[in-house]
Short mmCIF file of C-alpha atoms in Angstrom, two decimals:
data_model
loop_
_atom_site.label_atom_id
_atom_site.label_comp_id
_atom_site.label_asym_id
_atom_site.label_seq_id
_atom_site.Cartn_x
_atom_site.Cartn_y
_atom_site.Cartn_z
CA MET A 33 22.96 20.74 47.09
CA GLN A 34 21.38 22.49 44.06
CA ARG A 35 23.99 21.02 41.11
CA ALA A 36 23.28 17.46 42.83
CA GLY A 37 19.89 18.04 42.70
CA ARG A 38 20.14 18.55 38.84
CA VAL A 39 22.51 15.70 38.41
CA ALA A 40 19.83 13.91 39.82
CA ARG A 41 17.13 14.95 37.74
CA GLY A 42 19.14 14.81 34.74
CA LEU A 43 19.76 10.87 35.68
CA ALA A 44 16.32 10.32 36.05
CA LEU A 45 15.42 11.91 32.41
CA ALA A 46 18.25 10.07 30.74
CA CYS A 47 17.47 6.43 32.00
CA HIS A 48 14.48 7.00 29.60
CA PRO A 49 12.10 6.07 32.34
CA GLY A 50 8.99 5.34 30.71
CA PRO A 51 10.57 2.58 28.52
CA ALA A 52 12.55 1.31 31.59
CA ALA A 53 10.00 1.09 34.13
CA VAL A 54 7.71 -0.54 31.28
CA VAL A 55 9.93 -3.18 30.54
CA THR A 56 11.13 -3.78 34.13
CA VAL A 57 7.32 -4.04 35.22
CA LEU A 58 6.42 -6.22 32.21
CA ALA A 59 9.21 -8.76 33.27
CA ALA A 60 8.25 -8.63 36.83
CA SER A 61 4.53 -9.35 35.86
CA LEU A 62 5.69 -12.08 33.70
CA ALA A 63 7.99 -13.75 36.35
CA LEU A 64 4.87 -13.72 39.01
CA GLY A 65 2.34 -14.95 36.21
CA LEU A 66 5.05 -17.96 35.51
CA GLY A 67 4.94 -18.66 39.20
CA SER A 68 8.07 -17.42 40.38
CA GLY A 69 8.89 -17.17 44.16
CA VAL A 70 9.36 -14.24 45.94
CA ARG A 71 13.12 -14.42 45.48
CA THR A 72 13.37 -15.01 42.25
CA THR A 73 10.63 -12.24 41.22
CA VAL A 74 12.79 -9.46 43.12
CA LEU A 75 16.26 -10.84 41.23
CA VAL A 76 14.63 -10.88 38.06
CA THR A 77 13.16 -7.14 38.58
CA ALA A 78 16.25 -5.84 40.05
CA ALA A 79 18.23 -7.54 37.28
CA VAL A 80 16.09 -5.62 34.56
CA LEU A 81 15.77 -2.33 36.27
CA ALA A 82 19.43 -2.29 36.11
CA GLY A 83 20.16 -3.22 32.92
CA GLN A 84 17.31 -0.96 31.30
CA LEU A 85 19.16 1.87 33.53
CA SER A 86 22.45 1.00 31.95
CA VAL A 87 21.05 0.79 28.28
CA GLY A 88 19.39 4.25 28.99
CA TRP A 89 22.50 5.92 30.39
CA SER A 90 24.44 4.61 28.06
CA ASN A 91 22.08 5.53 25.28
CA ASP A 92 22.51 9.77 26.36
CA TRP A 93 26.28 9.30 26.99
CA ILE A 94 27.00 7.90 23.34
CA ASP A 95 24.52 10.24 21.86
CA ALA A 96 25.47 12.97 23.91
CA GLY A 97 27.11 15.03 20.57
CA ARG A 98 24.52 14.18 18.39
CA ASP A 99 21.94 15.99 20.64
CA LEU A 100 24.01 18.78 21.38
CA ALA A 101 24.53 19.53 17.60
CA VAL A 102 20.49 19.23 16.84
CA ALA A 103 19.88 21.02 20.12
CA ARG A 104 17.47 18.30 21.33
CA PRO A 105 15.62 19.99 24.27
CA ASP A 106 14.32 16.98 25.80
CA LYS A 107 17.95 15.56 26.52
CA PRO A 108 19.51 16.42 30.00
CA VAL A 109 22.99 17.06 28.51
CA VAL A 110 21.58 19.81 26.35
CA ALA A 111 19.75 21.31 29.09
CA GLY A 112 22.79 21.60 31.24
CA LEU A 113 21.83 19.16 34.03
CA LEU A 114 24.85 16.93 33.74
CA ASP A 115 27.59 16.08 31.08
CA ALA A 116 28.33 13.01 29.23
CA GLY A 117 30.89 11.93 31.69
CA VAL A 118 28.40 11.52 34.37
CA LEU A 119 26.37 9.67 32.42
CA ARG A 120 29.16 7.16 31.37
CA ARG A 121 29.97 6.31 34.57
CA TRP A 122 26.28 5.39 35.78
CA ALA A 123 26.19 3.70 32.95
CA PHE A 124 28.79 1.17 33.86
CA GLY A 125 27.89 1.29 37.39
CA ALA A 126 24.34 0.10 36.58
CA LEU A 127 25.71 -2.59 34.36
CA ALA A 128 28.31 -3.45 37.16
CA ALA A 129 25.11 -4.25 39.28
CA CYS A 130 23.17 -5.91 36.47
CA VAL A 131 25.82 -8.74 35.91
CA PRO A 132 25.87 -10.21 39.48
CA LEU A 133 22.40 -9.75 39.93
CA SER A 134 21.68 -11.61 36.50
CA PHE A 135 23.98 -14.49 37.71
CA ALA A 136 21.97 -14.35 41.03
CA THR A 137 18.76 -15.91 39.17
CA GLY A 138 21.37 -18.83 37.68
CA LEU A 139 24.23 -19.39 35.61
CA VAL A 140 22.20 -20.18 32.50
CA PRO A 141 19.36 -17.43 32.86
CA GLY A 142 21.77 -15.13 34.06
CA ALA A 143 24.17 -15.34 30.82
CA VAL A 144 21.09 -14.98 28.89
CA HIS A 145 20.16 -11.69 30.37
CA VAL A 146 23.50 -10.55 30.08
CA VAL A 147 23.89 -11.25 26.41
CA ALA A 148 20.34 -9.30 26.16
CA VAL A 149 21.69 -6.22 27.60
CA ALA A 150 24.74 -6.37 25.42
CA SER A 151 22.81 -6.52 22.56
CA ALA A 152 20.89 -3.64 23.63
CA TRP A 153 24.44 -1.56 24.50
CA SER A 154 25.43 -2.85 20.38
CA TYR A 155 22.49 -0.61 19.32
CA ASN A 156 23.61 2.31 21.19
CA ALA A 157 27.29 1.89 20.33
CA TRP A 158 26.95 1.03 16.60
CA LEU A 159 24.07 -1.12 14.96
CA LYS A 160 21.65 1.89 15.38
CA ARG A 161 23.22 3.61 12.24
CA THR A 162 23.12 0.30 10.18
CA VAL A 163 20.40 -1.40 8.20
CA TRP A 164 20.46 -3.89 11.17
CA SER A 165 19.37 -1.49 13.64
CA TRP A 166 15.98 -3.65 14.51
CA ALA A 167 18.27 -6.75 15.34
CA PRO A 168 19.03 -5.69 18.98
CA TYR A 169 15.42 -5.04 19.79
CA ALA A 170 14.66 -8.69 18.68
CA VAL A 171 17.16 -10.16 20.40
CA SER A 172 17.07 -8.49 23.33
CA PHE A 173 13.25 -9.11 23.60
CA GLY A 174 13.27 -12.37 22.69
CA LEU A 175 16.13 -13.08 25.48
CA LEU A 176 14.34 -11.11 28.19
CA LEU A 177 11.05 -13.54 27.59
CA MET A 178 14.00 -16.48 27.87
CA PHE A 179 15.75 -15.13 30.93
CA VAL A 180 12.26 -14.64 32.84
CA ALA A 181 11.81 -18.43 31.97
CA LEU A 182 15.00 -19.55 32.68
CA ALA A 183 14.99 -18.37 36.02
CA GLN A 184 12.03 -20.21 37.08
CA PRO A 185 12.89 -23.09 39.59
CA GLY A 186 13.00 -25.90 37.09
CA ARG A 187 14.47 -23.76 34.51
CA GLY A 188 11.80 -24.65 31.62
CA LEU A 189 12.75 -23.53 28.07
CA PRO A 190 10.05 -20.77 26.31
CA SER A 191 8.43 -21.90 23.56
CA ALA A 192 9.65 -21.16 20.11
CA TRP A 193 6.13 -19.00 19.31
CA GLY A 194 6.52 -16.91 22.61
CA VAL A 195 9.92 -16.12 21.84
CA LEU A 196 9.17 -14.98 18.35
CA ALA A 197 6.19 -12.98 19.53
CA ALA A 198 8.63 -11.17 21.96
CA SER A 199 10.97 -10.17 19.30
CA LEU A 200 8.41 -9.09 16.96
CA LEU A 201 7.19 -6.69 19.75
CA GLY A 202 10.91 -5.53 19.84
CA VAL A 203 11.12 -4.51 16.07
CA GLY A 204 7.71 -2.78 16.51
CA ALA A 205 9.03 -1.05 19.52
CA HIS A 206 12.24 0.16 18.05
CA VAL A 207 10.63 1.72 14.90
CA ALA A 208 7.75 3.28 16.70
CA ASN A 209 10.23 4.75 18.89
CA VAL A 210 12.94 6.01 16.29
CA LEU A 211 10.19 7.99 13.90
CA PRO A 212 9.72 11.18 15.97
CA ASP A 213 13.52 11.50 15.45
CA LEU A 214 13.91 10.74 11.84
CA GLU A 215 14.92 14.10 10.68
CA ASP A 216 17.56 14.80 13.84
CA ASP A 217 18.86 11.35 13.46
CA ALA A 218 19.16 11.55 9.65
CA ALA A 219 21.00 15.23 10.05
CA THR A 220 23.59 13.91 12.52
CA GLY A 221 24.45 10.58 10.18
CA VAL A 222 22.00 7.75 11.63
CA GLN A 223 21.08 5.64 9.28
CA GLY A 224 19.17 2.84 10.89
CA LEU A 225 16.35 0.55 9.35
CA PRO A 226 13.35 3.26 9.56
CA HIS A 227 15.63 6.16 8.02
CA ARG A 228 16.24 3.72 4.93
CA LEU A 229 12.38 3.01 4.69
CA GLY A 230 11.24 6.45 5.04
CA ARG A 231 8.24 7.43 7.34
CA LYS A 232 5.32 5.90 5.43
CA ARG A 233 6.83 2.30 5.25
CA ALA A 234 8.86 2.30 8.56
CA THR A 235 5.34 2.86 9.97
CA ALA A 236 3.64 0.24 8.27
CA VAL A 237 6.45 -2.37 9.18
CA ALA A 238 5.97 -1.05 12.89
CA LEU A 239 2.31 -2.06 12.72
CA GLY A 240 2.85 -5.11 11.11
CA ALA A 241 5.46 -6.34 13.50
CA LEU A 242 3.13 -5.40 16.37
CA LEU A 243 0.22 -7.37 13.95
CA ALA A 244 2.27 -10.17 13.71
CA ALA A 245 3.32 -10.29 17.52
CA ILE A 246 -0.48 -10.06 18.52
CA ALA A 247 -1.12 -12.99 16.20
CA VAL A 248 1.29 -15.31 17.19
CA VAL A 249 0.57 -15.04 21.03
CA VAL A 250 -3.32 -15.19 20.47
CA LEU A 251 -2.96 -18.27 17.63
CA ALA A 252 0.22 -20.07 18.61
CA PRO A 253 -0.70 -21.70 21.94
CA PRO A 254 -1.97 -25.20 21.24
CA GLY A 255 -5.79 -25.50 21.64
CA GLY A 256 -6.91 -22.52 20.33
CA PRO A 257 -7.73 -19.24 21.66
CA GLY A 258 -10.39 -18.74 24.06
CA THR A 259 -12.75 -15.57 25.13
CA ALA A 260 -9.71 -13.77 26.95
CA ALA A 261 -7.21 -14.20 24.27
CA TRP A 262 -9.53 -12.95 21.70
CA VAL A 263 -10.51 -9.59 23.97
CA GLY A 264 -6.79 -9.25 24.68
CA ALA A 265 -6.29 -9.46 20.78
CA ALA A 266 -9.11 -6.65 20.10
CA VAL A 267 -7.47 -4.27 22.27
CA ALA A 268 -4.13 -4.73 21.22
CA LEU A 269 -5.10 -4.39 17.63
CA GLY A 270 -7.18 -1.33 18.41
CA LEU A 271 -4.01 -0.04 20.18
CA ALA A 272 -1.63 -0.73 17.25
CA VAL A 273 -3.74 0.55 14.63
CA VAL A 274 -4.01 3.96 16.59
CA ALA A 275 -0.47 3.86 17.03
CA GLY A 276 0.02 3.64 13.32
CA GLY A 277 -2.53 6.44 12.63
CA VAL A 278 -0.61 8.49 14.98
CA ALA A 279 2.76 8.18 13.70
CA LEU A 280 1.50 9.45 9.89
CA VAL A 281 -0.31 12.39 11.31
CA ARG A 282 1.74 13.49 14.57
CA ARG A 283 5.34 13.42 13.13
CA ARG A 284 6.86 14.00 16.16
CA SER A 285 4.66 12.52 18.75
CA ARG A 286 6.21 9.89 21.16
CA LEU A 287 2.58 8.62 21.70
CA PRO A 288 3.09 5.57 18.95
CA PHE A 289 5.87 4.18 21.35
CA THR A 290 3.66 4.38 24.01
CA LEU A 291 1.06 2.56 22.80
CA SER A 292 3.31 0.17 21.21
CA MET A 293 4.41 -0.61 24.82
CA ALA A 294 0.82 -1.22 25.97
CA VAL A 295 0.67 -3.68 22.98
CA ALA A 296 3.47 -5.56 24.64
CA GLY A 297 1.74 -5.23 27.81
CA VAL A 298 -1.40 -7.11 26.52
CA CYS A 299 0.62 -9.43 24.88
CA VAL A 300 2.78 -10.15 27.94
CA ALA A 301 -0.75 -10.81 29.70
CA LEU A 302 -1.82 -13.04 26.94
CA LEU A 303 1.54 -15.16 27.49
CA VAL A 304 0.62 -15.25 31.20
CA LEU A 305 -2.83 -16.82 30.05
CA ALA A 306 -0.73 -19.29 28.04
CA ALA A 307 2.25 -20.09 30.77
CA PRO A 308 1.09 -23.83 31.03
CA ASP A 309 1.98 -23.99 27.39
CA LEU A 310 4.67 -21.07 27.11
CA VAL A 311 7.34 -22.49 29.29
CA ALA A 312 8.19 -26.34 28.78
CA ALA A 313 9.02 -28.32 31.93
CA ALA A 314 12.79 -28.70 32.38
CA PRO A 315 14.20 -32.20 31.84
CA ALA A 316 14.58 -34.52 34.77
CA THR A 317 18.27 -34.79 36.15
#
């Protein structure tokens, strides 16, 4: 019983619960905001949650050797709660659940979400060590918006500006998430884009991506921004600037990533406000 409790705790920590919860809630909120019914919203939420769990567990499984090498105390494998084999089994189990849940929303949206999750796995398995480390985040965040939109009755395509904003949020989140671990990553051979840029330039990239996403969400919808959009922009802008400042002053802080997720939440709210312009009607058949 004690062993099972340690494993359960380890799984809870290794799934990266904060980001997994935020992305899942944002997807569910966007689905509801775009007019999804109960069935579609439940399927979208379950598929995204399963995908996020698979990504989090695969990350800690694949990185277990590196985490042990630098003795990261926040990692369940290092803390002795479970081993990498357990994480591998649960990662593939969550992935096995994600695929049918995704396709239950339809063939096209299901395929889009499976590709989004595969993109995230490609980051864990390989691309995080390359100059293309940002690409899976840009692809997966953009495809996540497409998945939620395509799962709607009528399966309308999201606007190009909406996908662009989601992709920019992904890039900003990636860089902000990596900043506290630059030294540990470099010590174990990880040289993604933020590592190659250095802390100051990487912080500027994270801030620039978040600000660009805010600008797109506020200014791109036809008709110009209303009062709610300007208020949201001000809130998101403040969060992004604080995130950039904290990243420079507190090198090991996770707050910049948390704030970048808050920026994403504000942007999702603004996307919902722009729903009529965000998702085009599906062509009549």
